[in-house]
Short mmCIF file of C-alpha atoms and ligand atoms in Angstrom, two decimals:
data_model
loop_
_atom_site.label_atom_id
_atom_site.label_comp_id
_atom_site.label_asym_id
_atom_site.label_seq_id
_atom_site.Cartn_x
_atom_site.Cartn_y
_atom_site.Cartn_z
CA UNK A 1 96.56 114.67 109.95
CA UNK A 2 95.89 113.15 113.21
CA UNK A 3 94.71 109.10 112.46
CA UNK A 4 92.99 107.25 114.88
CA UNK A 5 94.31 103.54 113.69
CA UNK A 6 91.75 100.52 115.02
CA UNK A 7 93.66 97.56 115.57
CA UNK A 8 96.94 99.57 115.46
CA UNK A 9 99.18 97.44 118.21
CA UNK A 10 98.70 94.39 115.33
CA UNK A 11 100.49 92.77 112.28
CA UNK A 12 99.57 95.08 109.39
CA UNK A 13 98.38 98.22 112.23
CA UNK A 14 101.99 98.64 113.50
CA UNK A 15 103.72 98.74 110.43
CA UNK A 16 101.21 100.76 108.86
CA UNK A 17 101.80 103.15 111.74
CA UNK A 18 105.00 103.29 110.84
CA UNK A 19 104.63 104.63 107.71
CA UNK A 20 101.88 107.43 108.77
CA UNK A 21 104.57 109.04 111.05
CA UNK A 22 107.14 108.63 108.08
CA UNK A 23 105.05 110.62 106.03
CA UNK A 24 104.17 113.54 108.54
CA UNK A 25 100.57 112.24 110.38
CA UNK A 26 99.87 111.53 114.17
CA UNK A 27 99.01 108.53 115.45
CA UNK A 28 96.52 107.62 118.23
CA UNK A 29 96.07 103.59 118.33
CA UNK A 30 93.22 102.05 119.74
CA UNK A 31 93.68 98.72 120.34
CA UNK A 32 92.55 95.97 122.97
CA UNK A 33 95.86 93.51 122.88
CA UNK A 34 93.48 90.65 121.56
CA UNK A 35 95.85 89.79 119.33
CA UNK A 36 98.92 91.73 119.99
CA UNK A 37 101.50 92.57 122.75
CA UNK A 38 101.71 95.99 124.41
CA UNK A 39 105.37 96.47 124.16
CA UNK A 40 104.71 96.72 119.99
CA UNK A 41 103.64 100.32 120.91
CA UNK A 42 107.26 100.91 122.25
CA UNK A 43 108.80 99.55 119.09
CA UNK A 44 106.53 101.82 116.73
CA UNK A 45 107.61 104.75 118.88
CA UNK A 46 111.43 103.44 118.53
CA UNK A 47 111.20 103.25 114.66
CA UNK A 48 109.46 106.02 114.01
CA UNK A 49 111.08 108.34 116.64
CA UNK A 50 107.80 109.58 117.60
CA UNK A 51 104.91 109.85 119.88
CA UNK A 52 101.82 107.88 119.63
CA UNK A 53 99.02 108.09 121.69
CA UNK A 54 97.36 104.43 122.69
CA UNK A 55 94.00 103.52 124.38
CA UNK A 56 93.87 100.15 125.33
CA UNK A 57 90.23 99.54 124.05
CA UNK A 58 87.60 97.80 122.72
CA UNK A 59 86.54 99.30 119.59
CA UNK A 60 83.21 97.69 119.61
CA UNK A 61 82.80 99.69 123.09
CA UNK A 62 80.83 103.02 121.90
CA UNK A 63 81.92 105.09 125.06
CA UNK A 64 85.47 104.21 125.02
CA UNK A 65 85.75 105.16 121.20
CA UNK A 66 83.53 108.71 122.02
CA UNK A 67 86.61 109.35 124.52
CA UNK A 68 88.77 109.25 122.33
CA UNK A 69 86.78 111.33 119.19
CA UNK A 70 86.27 114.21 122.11
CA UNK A 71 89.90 114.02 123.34
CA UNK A 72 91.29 114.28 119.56
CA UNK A 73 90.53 115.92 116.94
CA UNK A 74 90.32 113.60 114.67
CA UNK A 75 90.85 113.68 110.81
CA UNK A 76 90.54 109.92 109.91
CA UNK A 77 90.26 106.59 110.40
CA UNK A 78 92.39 103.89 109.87
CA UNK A 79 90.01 100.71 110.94
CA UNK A 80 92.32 97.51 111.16
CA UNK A 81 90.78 96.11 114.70
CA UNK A 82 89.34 92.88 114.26
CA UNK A 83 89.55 88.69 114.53
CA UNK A 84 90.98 87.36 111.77
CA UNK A 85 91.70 83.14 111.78
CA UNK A 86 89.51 81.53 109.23
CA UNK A 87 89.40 78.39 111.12
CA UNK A 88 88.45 80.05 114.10
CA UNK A 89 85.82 82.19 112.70
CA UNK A 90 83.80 78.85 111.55
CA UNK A 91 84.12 77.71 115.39
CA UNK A 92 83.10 80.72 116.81
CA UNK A 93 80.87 82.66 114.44
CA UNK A 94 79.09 85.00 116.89
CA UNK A 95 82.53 86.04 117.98
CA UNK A 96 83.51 86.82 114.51
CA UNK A 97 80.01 88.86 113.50
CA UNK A 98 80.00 90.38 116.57
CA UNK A 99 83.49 91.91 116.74
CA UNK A 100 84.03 92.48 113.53
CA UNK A 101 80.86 94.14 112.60
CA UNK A 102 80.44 96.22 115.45
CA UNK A 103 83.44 97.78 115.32
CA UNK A 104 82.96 98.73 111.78
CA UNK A 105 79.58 100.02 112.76
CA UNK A 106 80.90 101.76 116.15
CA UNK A 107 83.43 104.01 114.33
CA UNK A 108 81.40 104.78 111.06
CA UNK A 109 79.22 105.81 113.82
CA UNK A 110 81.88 108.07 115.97
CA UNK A 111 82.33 109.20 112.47
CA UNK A 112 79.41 110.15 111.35
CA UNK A 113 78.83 112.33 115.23
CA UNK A 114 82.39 113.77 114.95
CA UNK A 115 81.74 114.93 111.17
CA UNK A 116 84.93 112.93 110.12
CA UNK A 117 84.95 111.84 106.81
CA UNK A 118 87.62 109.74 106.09
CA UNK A 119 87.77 106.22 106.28
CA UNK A 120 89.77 103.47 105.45
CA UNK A 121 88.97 99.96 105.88
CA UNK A 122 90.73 96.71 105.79
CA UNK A 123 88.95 93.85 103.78
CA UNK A 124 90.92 90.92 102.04
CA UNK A 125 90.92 88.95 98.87
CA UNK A 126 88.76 86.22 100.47
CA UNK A 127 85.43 88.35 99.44
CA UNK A 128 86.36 87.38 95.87
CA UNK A 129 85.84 83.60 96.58
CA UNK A 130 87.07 81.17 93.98
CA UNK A 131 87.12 83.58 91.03
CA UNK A 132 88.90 83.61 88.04
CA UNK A 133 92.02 84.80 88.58
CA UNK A 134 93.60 87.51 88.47
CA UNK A 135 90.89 88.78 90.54
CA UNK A 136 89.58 92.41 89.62
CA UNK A 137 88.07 94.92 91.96
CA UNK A 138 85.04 95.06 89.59
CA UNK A 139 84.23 91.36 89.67
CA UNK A 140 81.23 89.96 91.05
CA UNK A 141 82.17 88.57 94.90
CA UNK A 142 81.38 84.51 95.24
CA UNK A 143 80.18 83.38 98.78
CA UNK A 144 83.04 82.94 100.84
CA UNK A 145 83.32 79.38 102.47
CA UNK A 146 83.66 80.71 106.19
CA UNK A 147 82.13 83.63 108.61
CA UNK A 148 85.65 85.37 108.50
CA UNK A 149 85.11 86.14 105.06
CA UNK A 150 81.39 87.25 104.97
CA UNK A 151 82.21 89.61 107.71
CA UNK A 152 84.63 91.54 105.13
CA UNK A 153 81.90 90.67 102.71
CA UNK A 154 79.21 92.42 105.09
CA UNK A 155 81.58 95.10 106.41
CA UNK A 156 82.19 96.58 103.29
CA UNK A 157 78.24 96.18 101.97
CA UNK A 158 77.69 98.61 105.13
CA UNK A 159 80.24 101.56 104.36
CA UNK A 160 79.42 101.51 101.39
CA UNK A 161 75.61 101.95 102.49
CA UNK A 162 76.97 104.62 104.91
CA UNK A 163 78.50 106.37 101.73
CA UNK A 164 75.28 106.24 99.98
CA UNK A 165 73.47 108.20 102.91
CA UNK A 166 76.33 110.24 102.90
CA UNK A 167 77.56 112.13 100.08
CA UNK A 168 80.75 113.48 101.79
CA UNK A 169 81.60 110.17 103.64
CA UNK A 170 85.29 109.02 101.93
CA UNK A 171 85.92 105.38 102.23
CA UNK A 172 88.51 103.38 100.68
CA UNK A 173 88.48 99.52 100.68
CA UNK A 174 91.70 97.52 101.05
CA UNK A 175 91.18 94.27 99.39
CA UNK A 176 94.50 92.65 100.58
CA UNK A 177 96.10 89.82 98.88
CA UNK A 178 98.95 87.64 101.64
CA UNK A 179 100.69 90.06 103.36
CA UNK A 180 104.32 88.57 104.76
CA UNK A 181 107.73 89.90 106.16
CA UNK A 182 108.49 92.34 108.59
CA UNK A 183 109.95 95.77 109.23
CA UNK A 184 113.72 95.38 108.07
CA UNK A 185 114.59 96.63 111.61
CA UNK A 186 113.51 93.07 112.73
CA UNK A 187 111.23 95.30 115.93
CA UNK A 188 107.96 94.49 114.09
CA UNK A 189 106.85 91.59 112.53
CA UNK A 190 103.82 88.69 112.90
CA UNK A 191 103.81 86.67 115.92
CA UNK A 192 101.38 84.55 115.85
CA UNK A 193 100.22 82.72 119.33
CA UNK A 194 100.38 79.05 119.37
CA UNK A 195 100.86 76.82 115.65
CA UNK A 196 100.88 79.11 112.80
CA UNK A 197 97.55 78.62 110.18
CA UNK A 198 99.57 80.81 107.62
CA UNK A 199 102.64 79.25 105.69
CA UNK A 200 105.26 82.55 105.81
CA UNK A 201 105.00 82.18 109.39
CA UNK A 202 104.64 78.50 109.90
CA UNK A 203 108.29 78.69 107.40
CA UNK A 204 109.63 80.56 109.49
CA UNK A 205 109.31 78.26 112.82
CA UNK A 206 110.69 74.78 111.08
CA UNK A 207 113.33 77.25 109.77
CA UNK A 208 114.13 78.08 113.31
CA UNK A 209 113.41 74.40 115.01
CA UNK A 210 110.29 74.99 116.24
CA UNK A 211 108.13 72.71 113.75
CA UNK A 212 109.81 70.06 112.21
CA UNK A 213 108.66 70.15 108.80
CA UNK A 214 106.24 72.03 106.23
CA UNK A 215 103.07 70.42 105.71
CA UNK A 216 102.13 71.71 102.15
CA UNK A 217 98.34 71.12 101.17
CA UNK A 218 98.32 69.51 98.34
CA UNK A 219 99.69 69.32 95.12
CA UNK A 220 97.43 68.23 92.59
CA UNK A 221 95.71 71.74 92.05
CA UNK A 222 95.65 73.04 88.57
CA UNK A 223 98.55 75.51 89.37
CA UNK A 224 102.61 75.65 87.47
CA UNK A 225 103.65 72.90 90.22
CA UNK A 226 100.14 71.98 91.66
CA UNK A 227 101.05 73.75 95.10
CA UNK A 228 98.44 76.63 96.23
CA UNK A 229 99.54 79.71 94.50
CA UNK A 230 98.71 83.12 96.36
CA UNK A 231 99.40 86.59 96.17
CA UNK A 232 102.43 88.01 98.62
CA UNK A 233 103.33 90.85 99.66
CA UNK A 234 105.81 92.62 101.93
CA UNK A 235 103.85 93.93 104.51
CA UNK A 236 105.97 97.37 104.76
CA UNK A 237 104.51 98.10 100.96
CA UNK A 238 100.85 97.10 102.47
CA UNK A 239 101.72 99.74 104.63
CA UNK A 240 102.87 102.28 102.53
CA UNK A 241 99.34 101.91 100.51
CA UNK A 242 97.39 103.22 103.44
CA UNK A 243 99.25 106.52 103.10
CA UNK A 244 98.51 107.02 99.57
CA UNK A 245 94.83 105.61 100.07
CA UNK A 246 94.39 108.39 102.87
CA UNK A 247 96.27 111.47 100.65
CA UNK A 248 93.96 110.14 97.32
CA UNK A 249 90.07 109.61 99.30
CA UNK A 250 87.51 111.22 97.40
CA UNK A 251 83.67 111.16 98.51
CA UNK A 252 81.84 107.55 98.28
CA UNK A 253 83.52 104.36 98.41
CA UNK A 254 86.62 103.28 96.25
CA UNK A 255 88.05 99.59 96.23
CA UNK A 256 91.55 98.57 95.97
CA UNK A 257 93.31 95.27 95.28
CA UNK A 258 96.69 95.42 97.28
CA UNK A 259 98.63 92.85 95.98
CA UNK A 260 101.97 92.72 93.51
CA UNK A 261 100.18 91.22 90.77
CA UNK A 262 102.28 87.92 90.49
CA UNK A 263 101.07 84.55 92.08
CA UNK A 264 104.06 82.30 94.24
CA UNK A 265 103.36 78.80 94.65
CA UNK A 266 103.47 77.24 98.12
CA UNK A 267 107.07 75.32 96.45
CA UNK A 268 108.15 78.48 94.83
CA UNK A 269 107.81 80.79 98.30
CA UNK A 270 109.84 77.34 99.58
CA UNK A 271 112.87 78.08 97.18
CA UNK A 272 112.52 81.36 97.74
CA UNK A 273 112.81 81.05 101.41
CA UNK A 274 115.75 78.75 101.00
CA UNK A 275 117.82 81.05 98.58
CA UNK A 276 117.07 84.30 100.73
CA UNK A 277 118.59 82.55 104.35
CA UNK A 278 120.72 79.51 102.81
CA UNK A 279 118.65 77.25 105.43
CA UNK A 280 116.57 73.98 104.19
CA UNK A 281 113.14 73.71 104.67
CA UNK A 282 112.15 69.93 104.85
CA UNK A 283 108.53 69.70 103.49
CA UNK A 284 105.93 66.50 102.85
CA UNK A 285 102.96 66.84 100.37
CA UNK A 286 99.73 66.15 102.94
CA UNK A 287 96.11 66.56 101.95
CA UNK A 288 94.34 69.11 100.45
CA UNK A 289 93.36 72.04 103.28
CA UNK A 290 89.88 72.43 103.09
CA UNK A 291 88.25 75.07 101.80
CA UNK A 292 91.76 76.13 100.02
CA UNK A 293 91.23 77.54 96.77
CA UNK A 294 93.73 76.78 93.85
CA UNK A 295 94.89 80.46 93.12
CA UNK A 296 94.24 83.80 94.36
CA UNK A 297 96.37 86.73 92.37
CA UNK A 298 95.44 90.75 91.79
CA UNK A 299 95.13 92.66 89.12
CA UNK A 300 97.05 95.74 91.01
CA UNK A 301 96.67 97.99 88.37
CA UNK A 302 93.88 100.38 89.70
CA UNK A 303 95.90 101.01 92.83
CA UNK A 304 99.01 102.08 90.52
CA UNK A 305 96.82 104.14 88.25
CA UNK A 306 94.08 105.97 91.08
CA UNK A 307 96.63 105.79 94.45
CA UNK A 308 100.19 105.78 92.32
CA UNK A 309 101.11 102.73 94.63
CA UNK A 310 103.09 99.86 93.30
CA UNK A 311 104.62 97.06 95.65
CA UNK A 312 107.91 97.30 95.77
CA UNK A 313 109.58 94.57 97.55
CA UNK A 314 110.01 91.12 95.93
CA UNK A 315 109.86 87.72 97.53
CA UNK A 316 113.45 87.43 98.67
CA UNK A 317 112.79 90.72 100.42
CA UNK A 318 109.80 89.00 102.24
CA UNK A 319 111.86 86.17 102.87
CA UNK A 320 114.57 87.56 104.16
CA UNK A 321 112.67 89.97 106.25
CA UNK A 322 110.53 87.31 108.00
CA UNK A 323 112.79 85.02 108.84
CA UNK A 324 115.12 88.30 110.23
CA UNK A 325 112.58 89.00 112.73
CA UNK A 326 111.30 85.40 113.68
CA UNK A 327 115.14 85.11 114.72
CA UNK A 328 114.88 87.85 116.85
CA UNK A 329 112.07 86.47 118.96
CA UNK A 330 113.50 84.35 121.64
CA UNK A 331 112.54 80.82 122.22
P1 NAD B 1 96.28 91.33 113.86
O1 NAD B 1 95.47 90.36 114.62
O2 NAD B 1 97.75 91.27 113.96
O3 NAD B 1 95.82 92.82 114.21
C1 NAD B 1 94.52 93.15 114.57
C2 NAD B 1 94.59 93.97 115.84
O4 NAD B 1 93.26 94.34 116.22
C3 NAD B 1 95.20 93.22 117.02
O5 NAD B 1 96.21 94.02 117.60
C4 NAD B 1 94.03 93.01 117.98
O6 NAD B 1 94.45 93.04 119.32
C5 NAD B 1 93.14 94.16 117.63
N1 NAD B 1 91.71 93.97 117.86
C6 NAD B 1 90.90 92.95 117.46
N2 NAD B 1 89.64 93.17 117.83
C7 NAD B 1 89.62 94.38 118.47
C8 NAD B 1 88.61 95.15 119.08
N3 NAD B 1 87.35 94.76 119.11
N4 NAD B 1 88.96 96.33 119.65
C9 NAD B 1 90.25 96.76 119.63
N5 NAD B 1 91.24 96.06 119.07
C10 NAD B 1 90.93 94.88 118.50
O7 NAD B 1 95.82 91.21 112.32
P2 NAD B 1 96.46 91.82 111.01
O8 NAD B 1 97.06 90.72 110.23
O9 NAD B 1 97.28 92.99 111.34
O10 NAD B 1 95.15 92.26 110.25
C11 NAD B 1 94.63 93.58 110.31
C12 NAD B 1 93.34 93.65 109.51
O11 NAD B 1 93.61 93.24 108.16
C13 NAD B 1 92.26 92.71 110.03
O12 NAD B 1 91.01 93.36 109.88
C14 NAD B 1 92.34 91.53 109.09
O13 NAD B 1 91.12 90.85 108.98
C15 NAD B 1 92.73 92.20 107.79
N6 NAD B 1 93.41 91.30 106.86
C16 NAD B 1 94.52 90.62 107.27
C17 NAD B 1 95.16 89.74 106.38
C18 NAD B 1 96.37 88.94 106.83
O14 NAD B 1 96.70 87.94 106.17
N7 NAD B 1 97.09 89.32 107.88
C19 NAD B 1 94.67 89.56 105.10
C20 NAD B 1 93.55 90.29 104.70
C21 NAD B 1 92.93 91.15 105.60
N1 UDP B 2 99.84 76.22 103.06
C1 UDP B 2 100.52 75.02 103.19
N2 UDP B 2 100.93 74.65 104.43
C2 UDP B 2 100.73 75.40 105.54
C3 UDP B 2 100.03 76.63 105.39
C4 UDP B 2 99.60 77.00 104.14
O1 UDP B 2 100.74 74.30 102.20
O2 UDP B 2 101.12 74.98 106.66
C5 UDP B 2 99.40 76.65 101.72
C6 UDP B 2 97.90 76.87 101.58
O3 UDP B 2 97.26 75.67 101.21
C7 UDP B 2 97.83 77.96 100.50
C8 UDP B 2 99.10 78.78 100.74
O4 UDP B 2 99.98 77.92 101.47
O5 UDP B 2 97.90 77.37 99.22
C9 UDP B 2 98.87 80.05 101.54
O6 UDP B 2 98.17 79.72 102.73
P1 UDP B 2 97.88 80.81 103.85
O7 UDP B 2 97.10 80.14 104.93
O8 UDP B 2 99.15 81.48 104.22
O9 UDP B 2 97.00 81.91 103.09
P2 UDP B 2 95.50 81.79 102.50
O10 UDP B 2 95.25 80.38 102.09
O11 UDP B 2 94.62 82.24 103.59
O12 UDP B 2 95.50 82.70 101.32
#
């Protein structure tokens, strides 16, 4: 099939492109290098030995994205494009709405003129909220504490309207837990600009020199060593899930946790980290993060049973993989 992947040049986007051409689709990226470099296009090429076809766009930009529905023909889309720092997103709110809702709405739209009916759209465990854990795709979502989060919240209340109107409109939800690590070829990976928010990442740079120590946010939650537990998982098995939601859409809108179904404390993914690369990580206990919830975990289980996915790759995996590529990027 040929996949028109939003957002595609990016984190999750470039290894997910990965995998499409691994399992037989074409690619055509759209992306606007918001948030990514354009030489990543070059490296998805180089792994996957393939073409792909990239617009530099915006995706909230309704004649760019009609270009590119008339040039291809176009059998789905893969919709990853959009602003994604929490902390941000409470600064700059109308940035957040605006890109991230328009873009949803600009390429149900292309969609719905084009007569393509297949749709898959990246949310994230955040719409849950401070649940109980593990969190289920069935549970009732809690307000999220920040605009990042309501637009997942908001994007997905619209497909799924879409779907309604639409009886043979496909749409499957990613709900995805803390994806972390890198392509094992070290090409691909997350680079994020200026001090890292997430911990993998931030990790990664006192690992390397760059910080001088962890800051980890508290440790008096009600967790197994009070640390933050959360949800990883190897971004190369995030990827693979976007092949099996696209071969398993059915008409209306399906939701899927993408997580591995185990929580890691903030010390644990420290140990971890250590035992994968033999390198210390010196760490102090700071504040609380606010906002930070104690645990976020999936229940994974209606992804293995409806899209036969499973992660694969455990935590040594992800640590090894991340720290494989941050040593590959230069000072
Ligand atoms: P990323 O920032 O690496 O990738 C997003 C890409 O979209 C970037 O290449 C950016 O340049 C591009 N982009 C942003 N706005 C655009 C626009 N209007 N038009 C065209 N391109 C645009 O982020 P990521 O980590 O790969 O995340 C991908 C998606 O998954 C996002 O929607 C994000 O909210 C969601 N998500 C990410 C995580 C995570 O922890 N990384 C967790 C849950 C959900
Ligand atoms: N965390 C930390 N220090 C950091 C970054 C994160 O202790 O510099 C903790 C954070 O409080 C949370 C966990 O690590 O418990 C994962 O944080 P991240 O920002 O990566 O993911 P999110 O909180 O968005 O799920």
């Amino acid at each position: 099939m040929n996949i028109l992947v939003s957002g595609g040049a990016g984190y999750i986007g470039s290894h997910t492109c990965v995998a499409l051409m691994g399992a037989g689709h074409s690619v055509i990226i759209a992306d606007n290098l918001s948030n990514s470099k354009a030489d990543t296009i070059g490296k998805i090429m180089g792994i996957a030995d393939k073409e792909v076809t990239f617009y530099e766009i915006d995706v909230t930009d309704t004649e760019a994205v009609d270009i590119i529905f008339k040039n291809h023909k176009i059998d789905g889309v893969i919709h990853f494009a959009g602003l994604k720092a929490v902390g941000e997103s409470v600064e700059k709110p109308q940035d957040y709405y605006y890109n991230n809702l328009v873009s949803t709405l600009v390429l149900a739209k292309a969609c719905q003129k084009y007569g393509v009916n297949r749709f898959v759209f990246s949310s994230s465990a955040t719409v849950y909220g401070d649940n109980k854990v593990p969190f289920v795709e069935s549970m009732d979502l809690l307000p999220t504490t920040n605009p990042y989060g309501e637009t997942k919240a908001m994007s997905e209340r619209i497909l799924t309207d879409i779907a309604k109107a639409n009886p043979y409109f496909s749409v499957s939800i990613l709900r995805y837990f803390n994806p972390v690590g890198a392509h094992e070829s070290g090409l691909i990976g997350e680079s994020p600009n200026g001090i890292p928010n997430n911990l993998m990442p931030y990790v990664t740079q006192v690992a390397k020199g760059k910080l001088e120590k962890l800051k980890v946010f508290g440790n008096d939650y009600p967790t197994v060593d009070g640390t933050g537990v959360r949800d990883y998982i190897h971004v190369v098995d995030l990827a693979e899930s976007h092949v099996a939601a696209l071969d398993n859409l059915k008409a209306g809108v399906h939701i899927y946790n993408l997580g591995t179904g185990k929580g890691t404390s903030v010390l644990e993914l420290v140990k971890a980290f250590e035992e994968a690369n033999d390198i210390e990580i010196p760490y102090e206990i700071v504040e609380r993060r606010p906002g930070d919830i104690a645990s976020c975990y999936a229940d994974a289980s209606k992804a293995k049973r409806e899209l036969g996915w499973t992660a694969k790759r455990d935590m040594i995996a992800m640590c090894r993989d991340a720290w494989r590529f941050e040593n590959g990027q230069g000072e």
